[in-house]
């Protein structure tokens, strides 16, 4: 479904991604793990069209996305839940969700998908007339995910969904990620909590200083002594 081939991205003189190549197949949960500054979020921003690679190509369902604008990428079926949630705090929960569907014209489909979001996140339905900025951290993460789902993505990019959440909420969010995947959405997950990410992903890529240094089946990587020492605290 998604292919990155020899992607090189710079922030000014800083070489952030150094020849990154990987793929995500339809129906998978794939995770990118690595320490802070490894290039994980830069990967997602490049896929979303928020950053442009200096070299390399990016394709989605066989179509080149390398020079495609961010709004067009959303319309083609890729949506991102950004790090830090980035909800519109002074707008209602329902208005935030409406904005997720801003490129869509199918009113009946939008209404149907709103109900699907509310079934995934019942708390959002309870608070649909509430200002988004008054939600708890976990509720704001649910809203950011719901907003992304309103664009009806085939591929959902998740950037650090567990950041700042209590452990019980982390388990809930990851359970919902699995449910979203089971309903047919392919997922590329960037996550600092490597243990949780590997526990739900099919495959994983390990990034260090802008390079992929390891990849493979998530369960096998979880058993790797190298991965345990570096990322799993054991």
mmCIF file of C-alpha atoms in Angstrom, residues 2-11 16-24 30-33 37-53 57-58 65 73 78 80 83 155 157-159 188-191 205-212:
data_model
loop_
_atom_site.group_PDB
_atom_site.id
_atom_site.type_symbol
_atom_site.label_atom_id
_atom_site.label_comp_id
_atom_site.label_asym_id
_atom_site.label_seq_id
_atom_site.Cartn_x
_atom_site.Cartn_y
_atom_site.Cartn_z
ATOM 1 C CA UNK A 2 2.731 2.488 1.022
ATOM 2 C CA UNK A 3 6.337 2.460 -0.171
ATOM 3 C CA UNK A 4 9.195 4.768 0.795
ATOM 4 C CA UNK A 5 12.313 4.370 -1.331
ATOM 5 C CA UNK A 6 15.643 5.994 -0.381
ATOM 6 C CA UNK A 7 13.982 8.994 1.309
ATOM 7 C CA UNK A 8 16.364 11.788 2.358
ATOM 8 C CA UNK A 9 14.972 14.731 4.320
ATOM 9 C CA UNK A 10 16.818 17.775 5.638
ATOM 10 C CA UNK A 11 16.056 20.492 8.176
ATOM 11 C CA UNK A 16 17.182 14.078 9.355
ATOM 12 C CA UNK A 17 16.309 11.004 7.242
ATOM 13 C CA UNK A 18 19.188 9.190 5.567
ATOM 14 C CA UNK A 19 18.061 6.912 2.770
ATOM 15 C CA UNK A 20 14.960 5.534 4.502
ATOM 16 C CA UNK A 21 13.194 2.683 2.680
ATOM 17 C CA UNK A 22 10.247 0.698 4.023
ATOM 18 C CA UNK A 23 6.757 -0.456 3.131
ATOM 19 C CA UNK A 24 3.353 -0.897 4.721
ATOM 20 C CA UNK A 30 3.389 -1.362 11.233
ATOM 21 C CA UNK A 31 5.315 0.484 13.924
ATOM 22 C CA UNK A 32 8.393 2.710 13.826
ATOM 23 C CA UNK A 33 10.324 2.635 17.073
ATOM 24 C CA UNK A 37 15.369 12.425 17.552
ATOM 25 C CA UNK A 38 15.666 9.180 15.565
ATOM 26 C CA UNK A 39 13.466 10.542 12.752
ATOM 27 C CA UNK A 40 10.154 8.802 13.456
ATOM 28 C CA UNK A 41 7.926 11.908 13.378
ATOM 29 C CA UNK A 42 9.870 13.242 10.387
ATOM 30 C CA UNK A 43 8.899 10.054 8.521
ATOM 31 C CA UNK A 44 5.200 10.653 9.187
ATOM 32 C CA UNK A 45 5.394 14.338 8.235
ATOM 33 C CA UNK A 46 7.072 13.368 4.963
ATOM 34 C CA UNK A 47 4.356 10.824 4.172
ATOM 35 C CA UNK A 48 1.694 13.457 4.994
ATOM 36 C CA UNK A 49 3.264 15.994 2.623
ATOM 37 C CA UNK A 50 4.222 18.389 5.423
ATOM 38 C CA UNK A 51 7.894 17.867 4.580
ATOM 39 C CA UNK A 52 9.454 17.302 1.168
ATOM 40 C CA UNK A 53 12.235 14.777 0.586
ATOM 41 C CA UNK A 57 10.306 8.562 -3.821
ATOM 42 C CA UNK A 58 7.085 7.939 -1.929
ATOM 43 C CA UNK A 65 3.089 11.023 -3.810
ATOM 44 C CA UNK A 73 -2.700 13.333 0.226
ATOM 45 C CA UNK A 78 -3.931 9.065 4.197
ATOM 46 C CA UNK A 80 -2.382 11.692 10.395
ATOM 47 C CA UNK A 83 2.036 14.286 18.110
ATOM 48 C CA UNK A 155 -4.003 4.500 5.952
ATOM 49 C CA UNK A 157 -0.663 7.616 10.680
ATOM 50 C CA UNK A 158 -0.438 7.783 14.482
ATOM 51 C CA UNK A 159 2.302 9.886 16.084
ATOM 52 C CA UNK A 188 1.501 3.162 10.642
ATOM 53 C CA UNK A 189 2.310 3.794 14.286
ATOM 54 C CA UNK A 190 5.104 5.918 15.754
ATOM 55 C CA UNK A 191 5.378 5.248 19.459
ATOM 56 C CA UNK A 205 11.223 -0.877 11.802
ATOM 57 C CA UNK A 206 13.832 0.443 14.223
ATOM 58 C CA UNK A 207 15.222 3.918 13.533
ATOM 59 C CA UNK A 208 18.485 5.344 14.853
ATOM 60 C CA UNK A 209 19.737 8.812 13.865
ATOM 61 C CA UNK A 210 17.713 8.885 10.647
ATOM 62 C CA UNK A 211 18.484 5.351 9.473
ATOM 63 C CA UNK A 212 16.627 2.043 9.675
#
